[in-house]
Amino acid sequence: MKKIDVFTHIWPKPFHDALIAHLGHTTDITRRSEAVPMMTDLDRRFEVMDMFGPDYCQILSIASPPYEKYADPSKALELATIASNSMAELCQKYPNRFPGFIGTAVMSNPDALVADARRNIEDLGAVGMQIYTNVSGKPLDRPEFEPFFEYMASTGKPVWMHPSRGANFTDYLDEDQSEYEIWWTFGWPYETSAAMARLVFSGMFDRHPALKIITHHAGGMVPFFEGRVGAGWDQMGARTTDKDLKKVLKALKRPHLEYFKEYYADTASFGSQKAIEHAIEFFGENRVLFASDAPFDPEGGPMYIRDTIDILDRLDISETLRCKIYQDNAVELLGLKL
């Protein structure tokens, strides 16, 4: 049985070099990425991977922040091209370690968005595309992003949805920024949940029923708040008087909770066993995939991998389900050939 880590982050050398040439130096979340040796040092990455045996392998993706955070649309496309080309080369050179990579969609460049996704998937062999939960503050259900979701639904390949929120998203209206990194600890799960809701209630899955989306960090807040998401939202409109929200539910072809359960989730939960258990209970055994979020842990790589494997190995589940989470669900969803 392989252990396919479906969401790990990397800055391949050509991309890292191009990023530094563009930025001059890193700050805040980009500096955090650069400071982790496993992000940019392939030898260190292999050293960490070897700790978990020959059956452990990684799906590669570029780390946050989104391209639009530090580049205009044209430059974002250039950086994205370098990133995808570099990851594709790593997968070709080390197929046993890296059975696939995820392209990152250039959502800030709608004119090139679909063509770039097509290049990633059809030319480079990407197993899917990564997006973020907002695009410079815009929600994902804006019409300008619809062609991307339409294309991804047509490919059968999944979309990885990564949370994105910075200190500029304040926790209180009278403050200029979020304090104590609340924007990350609680803001990112909220971001994920809000983006999931916008796609559901905008009718995205009715228009594109084949669309597959993997939510990072065990589905954000949704599994834990199933009661509020389900029965609570059955009363949509009861709390709002300036618009008719009841028609939103009526416009959906199915009960809204069914759409939320059709998302996929990964196990990257920073060592929380309960988060993984909730994800399995909510999304079901065919929609949860092993992921560690390496290398962003206090040890710079090994800790989240080790903790997640320890949790999955001790869970009171069948070996069949364990194999689905580690390997089978990824093989089927990503179209991997091991």
XYZ file of C-alpha atoms in Angstrom:
338
model
C 0.000 0.000 0.000
C 1.322 3.399 -1.030
C 0.956 6.452 1.176
C 0.140 9.146 -1.381
C 0.454 12.568 0.255
C -1.834 14.574 -2.013
C -1.096 18.078 -0.736
C 2.554 18.956 -0.142
C 4.181 22.222 -1.070
C 7.393 23.037 -2.892
C 9.277 25.879 -4.558
C 11.357 24.234 -7.297
C 14.663 25.995 -7.894
C 13.733 27.629 -11.245
C 10.552 29.010 -9.687
C 12.299 30.136 -6.510
C 14.993 31.894 -8.545
C 12.379 33.631 -10.709
C 10.379 34.661 -7.649
C 13.383 36.216 -5.918
C 14.417 37.951 -9.137
C 10.921 39.442 -9.267
C 10.485 40.333 -5.594
C 14.065 41.115 -4.615
C 13.360 39.663 -1.171
C 10.597 37.792 0.631
C 8.290 39.093 3.357
C 5.609 37.682 5.644
C 4.130 34.464 4.245
C 6.597 34.244 1.354
C 9.478 34.526 3.838
C 7.911 31.728 5.888
C 8.015 29.466 2.846
C 11.565 30.360 1.925
C 12.768 29.742 5.490
C 11.834 26.033 5.389
C 14.757 24.102 3.800
C 12.498 21.334 2.484
C 10.707 23.898 0.298
C 13.747 24.725 -1.821
C 16.347 22.026 -1.041
C 15.579 18.780 -2.878
C 18.179 16.808 -0.916
C 16.529 17.792 2.352
C 13.138 16.891 0.897
C 14.349 13.407 0.002
C 15.910 13.030 3.451
C 12.560 13.788 5.086
C 10.627 11.543 2.710
C 13.003 8.647 3.404
C 11.983 8.773 7.070
C 8.626 7.290 6.057
C 9.798 4.444 3.863
C 9.737 3.654 0.151
C 5.919 3.560 -0.037
C 5.594 7.234 0.899
C 5.265 9.626 -2.060
C 4.095 13.188 -2.667
C 1.873 15.132 -5.010
C 3.580 18.507 -5.497
C 2.028 21.967 -5.462
C 3.317 25.518 -5.254
C 2.950 27.051 -1.788
C 0.831 30.077 -0.952
C 0.377 32.983 -1.286
C -1.529 33.229 -4.578
C 0.353 34.703 -7.516
C -1.832 37.815 -7.504
C -0.475 38.656 -4.058
C 2.890 39.619 -5.538
C 2.551 39.818 -9.340
C 0.381 41.483 -11.970
C -1.626 39.169 -14.272
C 1.069 38.971 -16.950
C 3.884 38.254 -14.495
C 1.675 35.818 -12.607
C 1.230 33.777 -15.770
C 4.983 33.809 -16.371
C 5.716 32.600 -12.834
C 2.984 29.964 -13.053
C 4.485 28.631 -16.270
C 7.913 28.281 -14.664
C 6.369 26.611 -11.611
C 4.413 24.030 -13.593
C 7.255 23.250 -15.970
C 9.579 22.730 -12.997
C 7.191 20.441 -11.129
C 6.504 18.429 -14.275
C 10.257 17.895 -14.685
C 10.555 16.688 -11.087
C 7.722 14.217 -11.637
C 9.370 12.905 -14.799
C 12.755 12.592 -13.107
C 11.509 11.074 -9.832
C 8.217 9.293 -10.636
C 8.366 7.010 -7.597
C 8.719 9.962 -5.248
C 6.446 12.390 -7.094
C 3.678 10.562 -9.004
C 1.988 13.835 -9.893
C 1.807 17.599 -9.524
C -0.920 20.202 -9.223
C -0.854 23.300 -11.395
C -1.887 26.586 -9.799
C -4.538 28.488 -11.711
C -3.784 32.108 -12.583
C -7.189 33.366 -11.465
C -6.130 37.009 -11.745
C -5.662 36.568 -15.499
C -9.095 35.465 -16.787
C -8.037 35.849 -20.421
C -5.353 33.163 -20.026
C -6.980 31.143 -17.231
C -8.480 28.269 -19.196
C -5.633 28.040 -21.710
C -3.118 27.773 -18.879
C -5.186 25.117 -17.089
C -5.413 23.196 -20.354
C -1.650 23.417 -20.823
C -1.081 22.082 -17.318
C -3.441 19.150 -17.646
C -3.287 18.212 -21.323
C 0.332 19.065 -22.131
C 2.199 18.675 -18.831
C 0.061 15.956 -17.271
C -0.992 17.769 -14.084
C -3.339 15.712 -11.914
C -5.456 18.794 -11.225
C -5.360 22.517 -10.511
C -4.991 24.492 -7.303
C -7.083 27.579 -6.621
C -7.471 29.803 -3.574
C -10.628 30.658 -1.690
C -10.745 34.200 -3.039
C -9.050 36.145 -5.791
C -7.774 39.437 -4.396
C -10.927 39.546 -2.293
C -13.301 38.431 -5.051
C -15.488 35.357 -4.433
C -15.067 32.320 -6.647
C -18.645 32.436 -7.948
C -18.027 35.566 -10.045
C -18.890 35.053 -13.740
C -15.300 35.719 -14.835
C -14.174 32.445 -13.202
C -16.999 30.294 -14.573
C -15.098 29.153 -17.708
C -12.370 27.692 -15.484
C -14.821 25.584 -13.486
C -16.557 24.538 -16.690
C -13.255 23.375 -18.149
C -12.200 21.540 -14.990
C -15.525 19.728 -14.859
C -14.989 18.597 -18.448
C -11.572 17.114 -17.646
C -12.656 14.976 -14.704
C -9.585 16.235 -12.841
C -10.035 17.711 -9.354
C -9.584 21.264 -8.170
C -7.624 21.697 -4.924
C -8.995 24.618 -2.919
C -6.452 26.255 -0.602
C -7.495 28.929 1.915
C -6.160 32.434 1.445
C -6.531 35.207 3.973
C -4.078 37.749 5.349
C -3.796 40.095 8.289
C -5.692 42.705 6.265
C -8.858 40.646 6.852
C -9.642 42.160 10.233
C -11.403 40.381 13.094
C -13.046 43.587 14.340
C -14.340 46.482 12.283
C -12.507 49.175 14.235
C -9.070 47.624 13.676
C -6.704 47.854 10.726
C -5.487 44.277 10.810
C -6.086 40.907 12.405
C -4.090 40.415 15.583
C -2.229 37.354 16.900
C -2.453 35.663 13.465
C -6.135 34.951 14.070
C -6.463 35.517 10.315
C -4.617 32.198 9.870
C -5.737 30.033 12.801
C -9.464 30.689 12.527
C -9.588 32.708 9.316
C -8.405 29.967 6.983
C -11.023 27.390 8.052
C -13.646 30.112 7.720
C -12.335 31.053 4.261
C -12.622 27.448 3.129
C -16.155 27.124 4.461
C -17.293 30.440 2.976
C -15.916 29.530 -0.459
C -17.629 26.132 -0.290
C -20.927 27.842 0.506
C -20.604 30.406 -2.291
C -20.066 27.674 -4.866
C -22.988 25.613 -3.560
C -25.557 28.397 -3.317
C -24.525 29.997 -6.605
C -25.605 26.780 -8.331
C -22.083 25.894 -9.501
C -22.624 22.169 -8.991
C -25.974 22.202 -10.768
C -24.348 23.830 -13.787
C -21.281 21.556 -13.630
C -22.270 18.331 -11.861
C -18.985 16.642 -12.781
C -16.923 19.258 -10.923
C -14.684 17.771 -8.231
C -13.177 19.958 -5.490
C -10.785 18.863 -2.740
C -10.993 21.069 0.335
C -7.817 21.570 2.340
C -7.596 20.916 6.083
C -10.414 18.366 6.414
C -13.153 20.536 4.930
C -12.665 23.639 7.044
C -15.478 24.222 9.522
C -18.187 22.382 7.606
C -18.015 18.869 9.142
C -18.018 20.195 12.713
C -20.873 22.595 11.958
C -22.998 20.103 10.008
C -26.088 21.055 12.020
C -25.769 24.746 11.192
C -24.916 23.980 7.568
C -27.837 21.582 7.217
C -30.897 22.306 9.341
C -29.675 25.808 10.157
C -29.509 26.824 6.504
C -32.856 25.140 5.820
C -34.184 28.390 7.287
C -32.216 30.629 4.940
C -34.038 33.934 4.616
C -35.589 33.923 8.072
C -32.808 36.201 9.318
C -32.785 38.575 6.334
C -35.390 41.180 5.392
C -33.748 43.276 2.683
C -33.680 40.482 0.095
C -35.513 37.241 -0.626
C -33.054 34.447 0.166
C -35.680 31.709 0.219
C -35.496 31.595 -3.570
C -31.826 30.554 -3.319
C -32.738 27.174 -1.819
C -35.673 26.766 -4.196
C -33.371 27.305 -7.171
C -31.123 24.371 -6.223
C -31.984 21.013 -7.755
C -31.288 19.128 -4.518
C -31.148 19.800 -0.764
C -28.155 22.025 -0.145
C -26.450 19.699 2.346
C -26.052 17.071 -0.382
C -23.792 19.412 -2.346
C -21.545 20.043 0.671
C -21.137 16.292 1.132
C -19.904 15.972 -2.459
C -16.761 17.950 -1.766
C -13.617 15.969 -1.046
C -11.369 16.613 1.949
C -7.777 15.910 2.893
C -6.374 14.845 6.256
C -4.032 17.824 6.739
C -5.257 18.753 10.199
C -2.052 19.605 12.105
C -2.313 16.457 14.199
C -6.020 16.649 15.082
C -7.499 13.160 15.100
C -11.018 14.471 15.670
C -10.835 16.689 12.595
C -10.001 13.653 10.454
C -12.739 11.577 12.077
C -15.286 14.350 11.423
C -14.161 14.562 7.792
C -14.599 10.828 7.256
C -18.017 10.868 8.928
C -19.216 13.883 6.919
C -17.751 13.366 3.448
C -17.687 9.567 3.480
C -14.983 6.959 3.031
C -14.560 7.573 -0.705
C -13.969 11.329 -0.399
C -11.126 11.669 2.119
C -7.493 11.606 0.980
C -4.231 11.455 2.908
C -2.366 14.772 2.996
C 0.076 16.278 5.465
C 0.562 19.892 4.298
C 4.331 19.304 4.490
C 6.645 21.066 5.101
C 4.891 23.701 7.229
C 5.308 22.308 10.716
C 7.535 23.291 13.653
C 10.133 20.733 12.535
C 10.231 21.953 8.940
C 8.741 18.887 7.286
C 8.632 15.596 9.208
C 6.190 16.405 12.005
C 2.889 16.752 10.144
C 3.672 13.732 7.983
C 4.536 11.626 11.040
C 1.558 12.825 13.092
C -0.932 12.282 10.276
C 0.358 8.776 9.575
C 0.231 7.968 13.292
C -3.405 9.093 13.450
C -4.451 7.127 10.372
C -2.649 4.009 11.569
C -4.347 4.041 14.977
C -7.860 5.006 13.856
C -10.457 2.350 14.605
C -11.311 1.754 10.945
C -11.083 -1.179 8.583
C -7.920 -1.861 6.621
C -9.988 -1.376 3.478
C -10.876 2.166 4.512
C -7.304 2.883 5.602
C -6.117 1.812 2.156
C -8.722 4.044 0.521
C -7.495 7.095 2.440
C -3.805 6.382 1.888
C -3.957 5.262 -1.718
C -7.111 4.127 -3.477
C -9.127 7.355 -3.366
C -6.164 9.303 -4.771
C -5.514 6.741 -7.499
C -9.129 6.901 -8.636
C -9.656 10.647 -8.324
C -6.287 11.729 -9.752
C -6.022 8.982 -12.379
C -2.651 7.822 -11.086
C -0.787 4.819 -12.464
C 1.396 3.415 -9.705
